[in-house]
mmCIF file of C-alpha atoms in Angstrom:
data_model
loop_
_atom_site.group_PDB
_atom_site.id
_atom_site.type_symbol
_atom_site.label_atom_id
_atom_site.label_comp_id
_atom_site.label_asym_id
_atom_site.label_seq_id
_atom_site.Cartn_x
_atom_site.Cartn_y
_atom_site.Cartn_z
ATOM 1 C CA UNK G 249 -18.320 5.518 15.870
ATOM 2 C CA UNK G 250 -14.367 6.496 17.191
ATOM 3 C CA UNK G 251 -13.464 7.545 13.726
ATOM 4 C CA UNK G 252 -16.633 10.079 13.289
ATOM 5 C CA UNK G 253 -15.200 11.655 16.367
ATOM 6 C CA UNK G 254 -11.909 11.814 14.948
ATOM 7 C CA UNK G 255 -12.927 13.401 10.954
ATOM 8 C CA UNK G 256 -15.297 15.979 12.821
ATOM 9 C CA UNK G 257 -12.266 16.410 14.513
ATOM 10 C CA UNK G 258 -9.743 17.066 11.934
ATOM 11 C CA UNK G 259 -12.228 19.515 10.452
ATOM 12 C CA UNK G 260 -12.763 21.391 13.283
ATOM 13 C CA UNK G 261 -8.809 22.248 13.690
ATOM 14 C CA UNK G 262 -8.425 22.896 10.268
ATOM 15 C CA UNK G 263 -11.059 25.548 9.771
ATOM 16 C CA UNK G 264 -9.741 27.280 13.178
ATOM 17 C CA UNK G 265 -7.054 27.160 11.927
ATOM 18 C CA UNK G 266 -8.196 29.570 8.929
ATOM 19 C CA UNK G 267 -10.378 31.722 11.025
ATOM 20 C CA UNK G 268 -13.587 29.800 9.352
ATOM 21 C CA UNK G 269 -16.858 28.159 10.480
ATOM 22 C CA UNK G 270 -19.024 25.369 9.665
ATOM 23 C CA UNK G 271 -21.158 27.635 7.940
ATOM 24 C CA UNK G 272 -18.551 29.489 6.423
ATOM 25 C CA UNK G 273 -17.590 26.147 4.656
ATOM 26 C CA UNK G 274 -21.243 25.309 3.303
ATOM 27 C CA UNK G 275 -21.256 28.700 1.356
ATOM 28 C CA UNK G 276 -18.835 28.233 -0.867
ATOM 29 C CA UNK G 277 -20.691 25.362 -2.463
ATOM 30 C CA UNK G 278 -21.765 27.229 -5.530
ATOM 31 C CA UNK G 279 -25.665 26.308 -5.898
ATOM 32 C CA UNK G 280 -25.823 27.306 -9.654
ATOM 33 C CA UNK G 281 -26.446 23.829 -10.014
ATOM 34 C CA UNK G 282 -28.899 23.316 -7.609
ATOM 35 C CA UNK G 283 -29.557 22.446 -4.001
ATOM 36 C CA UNK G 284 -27.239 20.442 -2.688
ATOM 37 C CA UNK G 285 -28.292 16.639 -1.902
ATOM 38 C CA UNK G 286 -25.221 15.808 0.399
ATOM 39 C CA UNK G 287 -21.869 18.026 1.080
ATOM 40 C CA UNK G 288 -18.741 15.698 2.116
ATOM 41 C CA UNK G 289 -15.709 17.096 3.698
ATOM 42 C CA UNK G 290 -13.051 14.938 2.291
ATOM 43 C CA UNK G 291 -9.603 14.655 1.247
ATOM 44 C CA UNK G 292 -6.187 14.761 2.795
ATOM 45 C CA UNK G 293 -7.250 16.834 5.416
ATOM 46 C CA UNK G 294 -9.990 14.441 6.838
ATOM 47 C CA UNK G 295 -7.967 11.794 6.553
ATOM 48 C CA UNK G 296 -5.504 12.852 8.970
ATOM 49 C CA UNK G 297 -2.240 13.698 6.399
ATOM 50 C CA UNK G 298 -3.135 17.700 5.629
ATOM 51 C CA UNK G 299 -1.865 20.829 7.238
ATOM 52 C CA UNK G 300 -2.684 24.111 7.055
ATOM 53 C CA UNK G 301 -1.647 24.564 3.807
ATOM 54 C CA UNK G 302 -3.428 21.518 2.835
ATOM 55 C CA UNK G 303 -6.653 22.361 0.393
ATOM 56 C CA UNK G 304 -10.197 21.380 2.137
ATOM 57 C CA UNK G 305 -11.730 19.005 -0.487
ATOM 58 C CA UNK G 306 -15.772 19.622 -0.539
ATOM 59 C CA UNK G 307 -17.336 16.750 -2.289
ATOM 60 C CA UNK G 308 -20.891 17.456 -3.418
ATOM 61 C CA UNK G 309 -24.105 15.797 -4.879
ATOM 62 C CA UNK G 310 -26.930 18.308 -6.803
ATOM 63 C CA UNK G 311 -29.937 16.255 -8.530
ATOM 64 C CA UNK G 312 -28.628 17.558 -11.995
ATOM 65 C CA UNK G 313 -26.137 15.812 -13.734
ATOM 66 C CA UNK G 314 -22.957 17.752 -14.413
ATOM 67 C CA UNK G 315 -20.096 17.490 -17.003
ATOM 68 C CA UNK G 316 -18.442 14.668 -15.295
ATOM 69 C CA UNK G 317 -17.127 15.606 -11.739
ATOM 70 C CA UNK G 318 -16.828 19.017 -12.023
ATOM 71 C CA UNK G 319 -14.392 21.435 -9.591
ATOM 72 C CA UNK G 320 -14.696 24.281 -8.699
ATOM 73 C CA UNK G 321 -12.083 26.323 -6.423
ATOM 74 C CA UNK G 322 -12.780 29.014 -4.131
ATOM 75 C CA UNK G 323 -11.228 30.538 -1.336
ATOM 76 C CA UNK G 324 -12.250 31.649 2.127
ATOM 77 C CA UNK G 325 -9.998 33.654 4.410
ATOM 78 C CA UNK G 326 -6.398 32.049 4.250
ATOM 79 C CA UNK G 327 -8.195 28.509 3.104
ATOM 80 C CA UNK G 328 -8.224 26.665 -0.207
ATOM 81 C CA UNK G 329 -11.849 24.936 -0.534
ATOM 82 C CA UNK G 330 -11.817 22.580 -3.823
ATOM 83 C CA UNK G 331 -15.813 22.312 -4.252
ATOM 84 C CA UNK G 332 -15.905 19.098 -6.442
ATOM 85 C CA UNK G 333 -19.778 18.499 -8.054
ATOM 86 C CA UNK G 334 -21.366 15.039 -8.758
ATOM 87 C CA UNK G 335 -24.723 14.615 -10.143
ATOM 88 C CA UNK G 336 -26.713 11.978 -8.247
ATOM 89 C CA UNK G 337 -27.702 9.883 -11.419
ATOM 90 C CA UNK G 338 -24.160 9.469 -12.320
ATOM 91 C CA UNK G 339 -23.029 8.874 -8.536
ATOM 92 C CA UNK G 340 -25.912 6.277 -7.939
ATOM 93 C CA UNK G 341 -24.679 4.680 -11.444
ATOM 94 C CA UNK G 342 -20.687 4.216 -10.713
ATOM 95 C CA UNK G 343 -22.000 2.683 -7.091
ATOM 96 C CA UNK G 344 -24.724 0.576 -8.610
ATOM 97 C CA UNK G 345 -22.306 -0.801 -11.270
ATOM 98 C CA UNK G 346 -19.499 -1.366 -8.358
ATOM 99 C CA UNK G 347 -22.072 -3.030 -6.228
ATOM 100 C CA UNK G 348 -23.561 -5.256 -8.501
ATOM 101 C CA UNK G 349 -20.256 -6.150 -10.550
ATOM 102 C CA UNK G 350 -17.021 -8.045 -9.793
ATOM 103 C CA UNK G 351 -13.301 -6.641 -9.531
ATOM 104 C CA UNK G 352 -11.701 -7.863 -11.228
ATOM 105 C CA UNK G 353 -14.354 -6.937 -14.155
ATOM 106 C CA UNK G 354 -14.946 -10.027 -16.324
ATOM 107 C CA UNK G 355 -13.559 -7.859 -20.173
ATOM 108 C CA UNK G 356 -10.520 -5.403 -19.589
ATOM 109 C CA UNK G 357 -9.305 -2.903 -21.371
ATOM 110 C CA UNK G 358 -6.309 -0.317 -21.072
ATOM 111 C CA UNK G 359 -9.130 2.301 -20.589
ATOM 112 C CA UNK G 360 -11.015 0.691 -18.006
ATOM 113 C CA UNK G 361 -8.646 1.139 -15.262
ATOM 114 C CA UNK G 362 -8.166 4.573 -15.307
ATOM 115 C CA UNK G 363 -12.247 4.902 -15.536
ATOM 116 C CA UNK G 364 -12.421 2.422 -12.413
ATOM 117 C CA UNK G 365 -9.740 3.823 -10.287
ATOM 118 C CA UNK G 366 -12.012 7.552 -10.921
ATOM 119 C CA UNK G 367 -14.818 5.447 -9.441
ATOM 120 C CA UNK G 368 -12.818 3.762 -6.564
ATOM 121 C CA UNK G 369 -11.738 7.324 -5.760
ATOM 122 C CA UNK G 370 -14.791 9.134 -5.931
ATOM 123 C CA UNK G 371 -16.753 6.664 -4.360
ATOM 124 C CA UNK G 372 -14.285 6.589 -1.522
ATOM 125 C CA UNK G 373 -14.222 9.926 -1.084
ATOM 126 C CA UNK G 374 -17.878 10.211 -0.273
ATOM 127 C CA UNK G 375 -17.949 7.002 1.934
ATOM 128 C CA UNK G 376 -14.791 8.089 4.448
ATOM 129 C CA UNK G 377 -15.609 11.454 4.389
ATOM 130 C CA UNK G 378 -17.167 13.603 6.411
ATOM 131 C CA UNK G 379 -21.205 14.618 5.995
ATOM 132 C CA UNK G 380 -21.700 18.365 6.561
ATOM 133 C CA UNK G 381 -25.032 18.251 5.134
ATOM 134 C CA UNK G 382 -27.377 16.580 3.159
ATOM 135 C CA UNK G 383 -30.863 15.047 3.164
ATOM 136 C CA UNK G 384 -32.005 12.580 5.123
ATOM 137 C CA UNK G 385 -31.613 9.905 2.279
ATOM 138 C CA UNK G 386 -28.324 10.625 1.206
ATOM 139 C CA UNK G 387 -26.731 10.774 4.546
ATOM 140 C CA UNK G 388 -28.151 7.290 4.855
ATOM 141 C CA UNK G 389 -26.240 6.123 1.506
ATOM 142 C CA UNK G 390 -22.927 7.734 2.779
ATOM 143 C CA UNK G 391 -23.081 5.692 5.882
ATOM 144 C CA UNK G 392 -24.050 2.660 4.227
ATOM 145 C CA UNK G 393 -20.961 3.445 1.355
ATOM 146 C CA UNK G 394 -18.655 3.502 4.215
ATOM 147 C CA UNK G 395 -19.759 -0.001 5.156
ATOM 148 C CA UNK G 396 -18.931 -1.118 1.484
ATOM 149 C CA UNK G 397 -15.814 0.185 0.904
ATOM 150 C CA UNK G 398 -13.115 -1.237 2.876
ATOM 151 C CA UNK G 399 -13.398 -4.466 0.661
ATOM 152 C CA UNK G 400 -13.636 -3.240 -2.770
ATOM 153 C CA UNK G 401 -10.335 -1.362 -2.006
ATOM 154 C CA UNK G 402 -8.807 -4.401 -0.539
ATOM 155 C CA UNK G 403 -9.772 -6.204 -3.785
ATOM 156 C CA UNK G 404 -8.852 -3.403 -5.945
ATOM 157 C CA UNK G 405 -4.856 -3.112 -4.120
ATOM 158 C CA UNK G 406 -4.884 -7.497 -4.636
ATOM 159 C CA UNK G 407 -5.462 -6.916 -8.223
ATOM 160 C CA UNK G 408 -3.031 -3.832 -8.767
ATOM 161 C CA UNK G 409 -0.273 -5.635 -6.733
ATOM 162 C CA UNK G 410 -0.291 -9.154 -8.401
ATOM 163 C CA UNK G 411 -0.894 -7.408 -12.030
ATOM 164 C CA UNK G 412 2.376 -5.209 -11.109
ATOM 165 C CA UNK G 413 3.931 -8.734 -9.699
ATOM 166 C CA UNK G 414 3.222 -10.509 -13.055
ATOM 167 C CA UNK G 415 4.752 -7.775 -15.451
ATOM 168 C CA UNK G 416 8.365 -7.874 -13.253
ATOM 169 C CA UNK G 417 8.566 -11.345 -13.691
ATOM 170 C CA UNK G 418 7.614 -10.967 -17.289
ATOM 171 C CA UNK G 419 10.496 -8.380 -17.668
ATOM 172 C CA UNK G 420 13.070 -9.733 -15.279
ATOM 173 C CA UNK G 421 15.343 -11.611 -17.898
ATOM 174 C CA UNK G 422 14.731 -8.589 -20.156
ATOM 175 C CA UNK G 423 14.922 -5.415 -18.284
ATOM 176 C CA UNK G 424 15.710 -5.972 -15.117
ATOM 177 C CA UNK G 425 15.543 -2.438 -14.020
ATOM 178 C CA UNK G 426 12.438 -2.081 -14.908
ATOM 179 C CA UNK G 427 11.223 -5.038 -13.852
ATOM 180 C CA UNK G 428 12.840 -3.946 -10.713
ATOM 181 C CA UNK G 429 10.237 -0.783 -10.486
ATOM 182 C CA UNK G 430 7.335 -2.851 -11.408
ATOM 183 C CA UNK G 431 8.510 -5.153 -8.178
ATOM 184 C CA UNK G 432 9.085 -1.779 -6.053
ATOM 185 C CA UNK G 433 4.907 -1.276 -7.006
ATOM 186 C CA UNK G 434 3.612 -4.260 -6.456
ATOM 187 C CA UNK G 435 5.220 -3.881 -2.801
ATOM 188 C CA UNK G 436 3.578 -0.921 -2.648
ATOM 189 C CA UNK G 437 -0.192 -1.973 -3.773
ATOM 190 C CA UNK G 438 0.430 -4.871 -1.095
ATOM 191 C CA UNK G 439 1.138 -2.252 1.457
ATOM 192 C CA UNK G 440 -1.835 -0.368 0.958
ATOM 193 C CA UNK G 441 -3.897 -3.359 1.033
ATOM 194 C CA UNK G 442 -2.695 -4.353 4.160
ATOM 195 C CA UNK G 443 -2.905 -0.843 5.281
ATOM 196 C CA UNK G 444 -6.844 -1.014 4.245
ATOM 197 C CA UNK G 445 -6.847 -4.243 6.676
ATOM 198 C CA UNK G 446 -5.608 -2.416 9.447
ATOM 199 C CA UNK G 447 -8.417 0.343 8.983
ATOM 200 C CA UNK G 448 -6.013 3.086 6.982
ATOM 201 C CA UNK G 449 -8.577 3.142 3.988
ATOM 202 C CA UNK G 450 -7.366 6.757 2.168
ATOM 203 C CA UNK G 451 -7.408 5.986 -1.039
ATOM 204 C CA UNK G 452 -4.071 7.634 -2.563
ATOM 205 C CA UNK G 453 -0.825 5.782 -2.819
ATOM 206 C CA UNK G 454 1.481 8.279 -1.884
ATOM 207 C CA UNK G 455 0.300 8.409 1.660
ATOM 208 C CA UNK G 456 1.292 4.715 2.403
ATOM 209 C CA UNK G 457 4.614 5.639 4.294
ATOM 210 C CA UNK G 458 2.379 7.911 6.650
ATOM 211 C CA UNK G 459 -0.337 5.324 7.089
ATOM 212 C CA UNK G 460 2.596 2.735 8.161
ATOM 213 C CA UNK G 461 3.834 5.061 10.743
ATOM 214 C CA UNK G 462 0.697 5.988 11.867
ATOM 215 C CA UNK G 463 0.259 2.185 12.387
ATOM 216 C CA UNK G 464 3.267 1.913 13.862
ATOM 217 C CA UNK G 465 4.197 -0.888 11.067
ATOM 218 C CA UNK G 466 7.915 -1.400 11.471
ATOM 219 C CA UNK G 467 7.569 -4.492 9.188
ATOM 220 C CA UNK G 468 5.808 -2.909 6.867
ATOM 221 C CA UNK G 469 8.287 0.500 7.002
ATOM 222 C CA UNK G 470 11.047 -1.911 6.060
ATOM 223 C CA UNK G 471 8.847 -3.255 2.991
ATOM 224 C CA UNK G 472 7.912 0.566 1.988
ATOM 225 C CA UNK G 473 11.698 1.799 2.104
ATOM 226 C CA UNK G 474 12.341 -1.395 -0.233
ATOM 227 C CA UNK G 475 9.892 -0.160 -2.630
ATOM 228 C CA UNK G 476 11.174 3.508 -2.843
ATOM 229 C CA UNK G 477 14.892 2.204 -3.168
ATOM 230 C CA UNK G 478 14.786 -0.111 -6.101
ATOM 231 C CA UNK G 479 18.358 -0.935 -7.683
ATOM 232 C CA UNK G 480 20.494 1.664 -9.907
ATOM 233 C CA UNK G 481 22.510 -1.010 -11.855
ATOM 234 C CA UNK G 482 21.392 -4.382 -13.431
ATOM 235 C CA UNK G 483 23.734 -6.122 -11.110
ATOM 236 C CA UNK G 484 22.143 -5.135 -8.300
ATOM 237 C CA UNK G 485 17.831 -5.770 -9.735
ATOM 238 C CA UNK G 486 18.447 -9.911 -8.876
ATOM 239 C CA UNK G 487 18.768 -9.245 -5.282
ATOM 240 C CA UNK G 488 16.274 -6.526 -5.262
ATOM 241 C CA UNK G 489 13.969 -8.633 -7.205
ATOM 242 C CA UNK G 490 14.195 -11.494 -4.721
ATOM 243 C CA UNK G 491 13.584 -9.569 -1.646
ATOM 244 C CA UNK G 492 10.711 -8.204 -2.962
ATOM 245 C CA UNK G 493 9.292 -11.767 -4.138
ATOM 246 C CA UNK G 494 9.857 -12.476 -0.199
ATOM 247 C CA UNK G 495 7.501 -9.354 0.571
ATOM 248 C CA UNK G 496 5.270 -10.174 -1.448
ATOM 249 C CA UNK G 497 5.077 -13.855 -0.674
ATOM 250 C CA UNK G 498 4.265 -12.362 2.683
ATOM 251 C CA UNK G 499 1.473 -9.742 1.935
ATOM 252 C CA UNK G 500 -0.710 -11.445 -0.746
ATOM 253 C CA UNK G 501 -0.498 -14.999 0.886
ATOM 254 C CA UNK G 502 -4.042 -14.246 1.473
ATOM 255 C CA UNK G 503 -5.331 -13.624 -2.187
ATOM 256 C CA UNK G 504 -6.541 -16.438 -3.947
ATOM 257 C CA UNK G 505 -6.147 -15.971 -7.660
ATOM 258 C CA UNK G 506 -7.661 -19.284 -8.758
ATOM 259 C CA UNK G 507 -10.649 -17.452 -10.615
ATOM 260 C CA UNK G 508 -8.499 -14.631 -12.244
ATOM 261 C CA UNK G 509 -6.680 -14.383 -15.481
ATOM 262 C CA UNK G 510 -3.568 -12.327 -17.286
ATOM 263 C CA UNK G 511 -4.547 -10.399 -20.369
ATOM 264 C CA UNK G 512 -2.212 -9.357 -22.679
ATOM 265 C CA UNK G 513 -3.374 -7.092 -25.337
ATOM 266 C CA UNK G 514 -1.717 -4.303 -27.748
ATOM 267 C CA UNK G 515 -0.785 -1.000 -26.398
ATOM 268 C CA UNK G 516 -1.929 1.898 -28.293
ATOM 269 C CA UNK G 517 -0.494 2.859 -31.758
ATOM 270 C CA UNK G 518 1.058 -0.549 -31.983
ATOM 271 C CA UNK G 519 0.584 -2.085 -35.733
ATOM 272 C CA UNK G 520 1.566 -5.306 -37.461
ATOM 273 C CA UNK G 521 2.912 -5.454 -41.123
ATOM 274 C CA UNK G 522 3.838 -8.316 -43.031
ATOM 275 C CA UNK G 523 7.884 -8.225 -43.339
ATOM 276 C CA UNK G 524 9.616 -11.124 -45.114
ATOM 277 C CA UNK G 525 8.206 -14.852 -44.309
ATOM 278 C CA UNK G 526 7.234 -12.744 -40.578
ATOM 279 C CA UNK G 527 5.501 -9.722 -39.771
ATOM 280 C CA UNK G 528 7.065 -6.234 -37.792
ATOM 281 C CA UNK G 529 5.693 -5.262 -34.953
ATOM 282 C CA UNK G 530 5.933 -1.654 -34.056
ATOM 283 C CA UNK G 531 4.699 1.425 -32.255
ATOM 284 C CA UNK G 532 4.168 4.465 -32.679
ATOM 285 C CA UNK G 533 6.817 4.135 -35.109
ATOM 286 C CA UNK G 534 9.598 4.262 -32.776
ATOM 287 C CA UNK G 535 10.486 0.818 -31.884
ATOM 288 C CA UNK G 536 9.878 -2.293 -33.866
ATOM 289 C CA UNK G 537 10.179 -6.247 -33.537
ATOM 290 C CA UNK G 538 10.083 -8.779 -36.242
ATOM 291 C CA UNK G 539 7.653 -12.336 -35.641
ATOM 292 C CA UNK G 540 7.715 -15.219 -37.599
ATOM 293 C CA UNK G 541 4.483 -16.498 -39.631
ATOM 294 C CA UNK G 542 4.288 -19.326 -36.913
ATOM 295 C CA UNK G 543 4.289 -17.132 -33.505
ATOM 296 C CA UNK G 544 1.383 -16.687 -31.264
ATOM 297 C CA UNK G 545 1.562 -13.060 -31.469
ATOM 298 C CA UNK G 546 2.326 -12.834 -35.550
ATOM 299 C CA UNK G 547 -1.384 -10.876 -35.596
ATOM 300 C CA UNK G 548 -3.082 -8.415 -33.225
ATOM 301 C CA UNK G 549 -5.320 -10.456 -30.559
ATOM 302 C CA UNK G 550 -5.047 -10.855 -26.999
ATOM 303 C CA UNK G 551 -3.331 -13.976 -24.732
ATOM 304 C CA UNK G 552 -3.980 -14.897 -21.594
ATOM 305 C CA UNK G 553 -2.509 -17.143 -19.183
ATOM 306 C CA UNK G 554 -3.163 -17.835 -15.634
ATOM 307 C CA UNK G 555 -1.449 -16.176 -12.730
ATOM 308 C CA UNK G 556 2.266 -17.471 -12.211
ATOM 309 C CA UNK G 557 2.103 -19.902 -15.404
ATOM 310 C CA UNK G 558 4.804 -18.971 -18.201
ATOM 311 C CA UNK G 559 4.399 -16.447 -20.868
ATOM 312 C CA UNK G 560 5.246 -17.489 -24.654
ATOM 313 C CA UNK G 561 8.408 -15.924 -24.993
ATOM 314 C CA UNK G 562 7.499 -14.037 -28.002
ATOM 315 C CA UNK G 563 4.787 -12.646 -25.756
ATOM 316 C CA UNK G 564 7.551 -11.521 -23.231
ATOM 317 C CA UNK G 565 9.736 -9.906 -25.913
ATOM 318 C CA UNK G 566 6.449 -7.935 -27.336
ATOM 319 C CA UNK G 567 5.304 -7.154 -23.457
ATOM 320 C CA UNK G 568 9.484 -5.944 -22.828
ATOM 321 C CA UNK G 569 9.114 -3.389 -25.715
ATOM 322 C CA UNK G 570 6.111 -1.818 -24.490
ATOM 323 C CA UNK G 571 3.715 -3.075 -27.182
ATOM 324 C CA UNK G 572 1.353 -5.347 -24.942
ATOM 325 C CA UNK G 573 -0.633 -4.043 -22.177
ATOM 326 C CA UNK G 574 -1.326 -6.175 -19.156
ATOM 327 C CA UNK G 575 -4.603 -6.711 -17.482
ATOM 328 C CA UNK G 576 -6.345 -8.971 -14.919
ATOM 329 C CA UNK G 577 -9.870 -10.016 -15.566
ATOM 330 C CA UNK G 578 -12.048 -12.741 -13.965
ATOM 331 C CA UNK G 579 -11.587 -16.165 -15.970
ATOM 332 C CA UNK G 580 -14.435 -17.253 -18.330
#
């Protein structure tokens, strides 16, 4: 396949470049913990967006587990080599669990998404890199990852995009700067997803701009300079917020959002004490609300509401001082 040809490639130049070989590479994976099953050349580099400066990302499986994904750094000549170690179970585990599962998951949590978007970029990083070595069974499951990925990061950009859409409507009345920033990343999510489409699948938001150009996207350069400009004044987040309603109206016209749900839950360190006939609402200590007896959110819980339906205002006010944390799940 074309873009084989064009990792191997991108690896080739950038090992020149340092004076290094192939084998060179390999022998930097440390092998203190074990053979390696499959070595991955991955990273900015691979994908097209490194220089020489740019650190060579090694991505490795060894039979053992390991504490998590462990790096390791090393250098070779004038190169950086980041040697990151996975242990098979735990690989075969996080792509098992994607495989099998749903995004978006059917419980969220304020946890979970930093946990998934590890697993999203690990996995990722496997399936689009390149294979410098590895047995005959795990260069099978690296082609066969590739196959799979394209989607779940479609899905996973839908999700990010409309979650950051429904927290700058929620804060629009509010705070309209911020809301104004959630806007400028919802743009950007919707970008990426349509950037995924077009067969830029890099997983790492900050090379969106690039993968536009490289796409020769002039539509979607327009949309990406939107999102890195938001407003500096409250006068000026209305307009902003519009245009990038319009965007988005344009880029997620695809994602049907019939079977998901809002979750609103509280942020950490956020408490409830009775106060008066209400209750106070604070966090952390350093801001506080007051609720009546009679509001939805006069007790911790969670509320949920459907993509573009209303929010209890009290639910707004709550979400506006940073005591709710919003999450998408698939609806019961």
């Amino acid at each position: 396949m074309a873009h084989h040809d064009v990792r191997t490639e991108r690896f080739a130049a950038h090992i020149a470049a340092h004076g290094l070989t192939r084998a060179r590479v390999l022998e930097q994976v440390d092998e203190s913990f074990g053979d390696p099953l499959l070595v991955v050349a991955a990273g900015s580099v691979i994908a097209g967006f490194g220089n020489d400066t740019s650190d060579l990302d090694l991505y490795v499986v060894v039979r053992d587990d390991v504490a998590g994904a462990l790096p390791l750094m090393s250098y070779a000549k004038s190169a950086r080599i980041d040697v990151i170690i996975t242990g098979a179970d735990q690989l075969m585990a996080r792509h098992a669990e994607l495989s099998a599962g749903v995004w978006p998951a059917p419980t969220v949590s304020p946890g979970d998404l930093v946990e998934q978007r590890k697993v999203f970029d690990t996995l990722s990083r496997f399936g689009l890199g390149l294979a410098l070595d590895g047995t005959p069974r795990w260069l099978d499951w690296q082609r066969r990852l590739d196959g799979e990925i394209t989607e779940w990061l479609r899905t996973w950009y839908a999700v990010e995009a409309v979650r950051m859409r429904s927290a700058s409507r929620a804060l629009s009345e509010h705070k309209p700067l911020a809301a104004a920033l959630r806007a400028g990343e919802a743009v950007l999510a919707a970008l990426d997803r349509h950037a995924v489409t077009k067969g830029e699948r890099y997983f790492t938001w900050k090379w969106v701009g690039e993968k536009l150009r490289r796409l020769g996207d002039q539509d979607g350069l327009a949309a990406f300079e939107l999102a890195m400009c938001p407003p500096l004044t409250a006068d000026e987040a209305p307009a902003y917020l519009r245009r990038a309603e319009t965007v988005l109206d344009t880029y997620l016209s695809d994602v049907d959002t019939s079977g998901w749900q809002l979750c609103l839950m509280p942020a950490a360190g956020t408490t409830w004490r009775p106060f008066g006939e209400g209750h106070l609402v604070s966090r952390w200590g350093l801001r506080a609300a007051a609720v009546s007896e009679g509001s939805p959110v006069s007790a911790p819980g969670s509320w949920t509401y459907h993509p573009g339906e209303p929010w209890h205002s009290d639910v707004v006010s709550l979400f506006a001082e940073d005591m709710l944390w919003l999450g998408i799940r698939s609806a019961p």
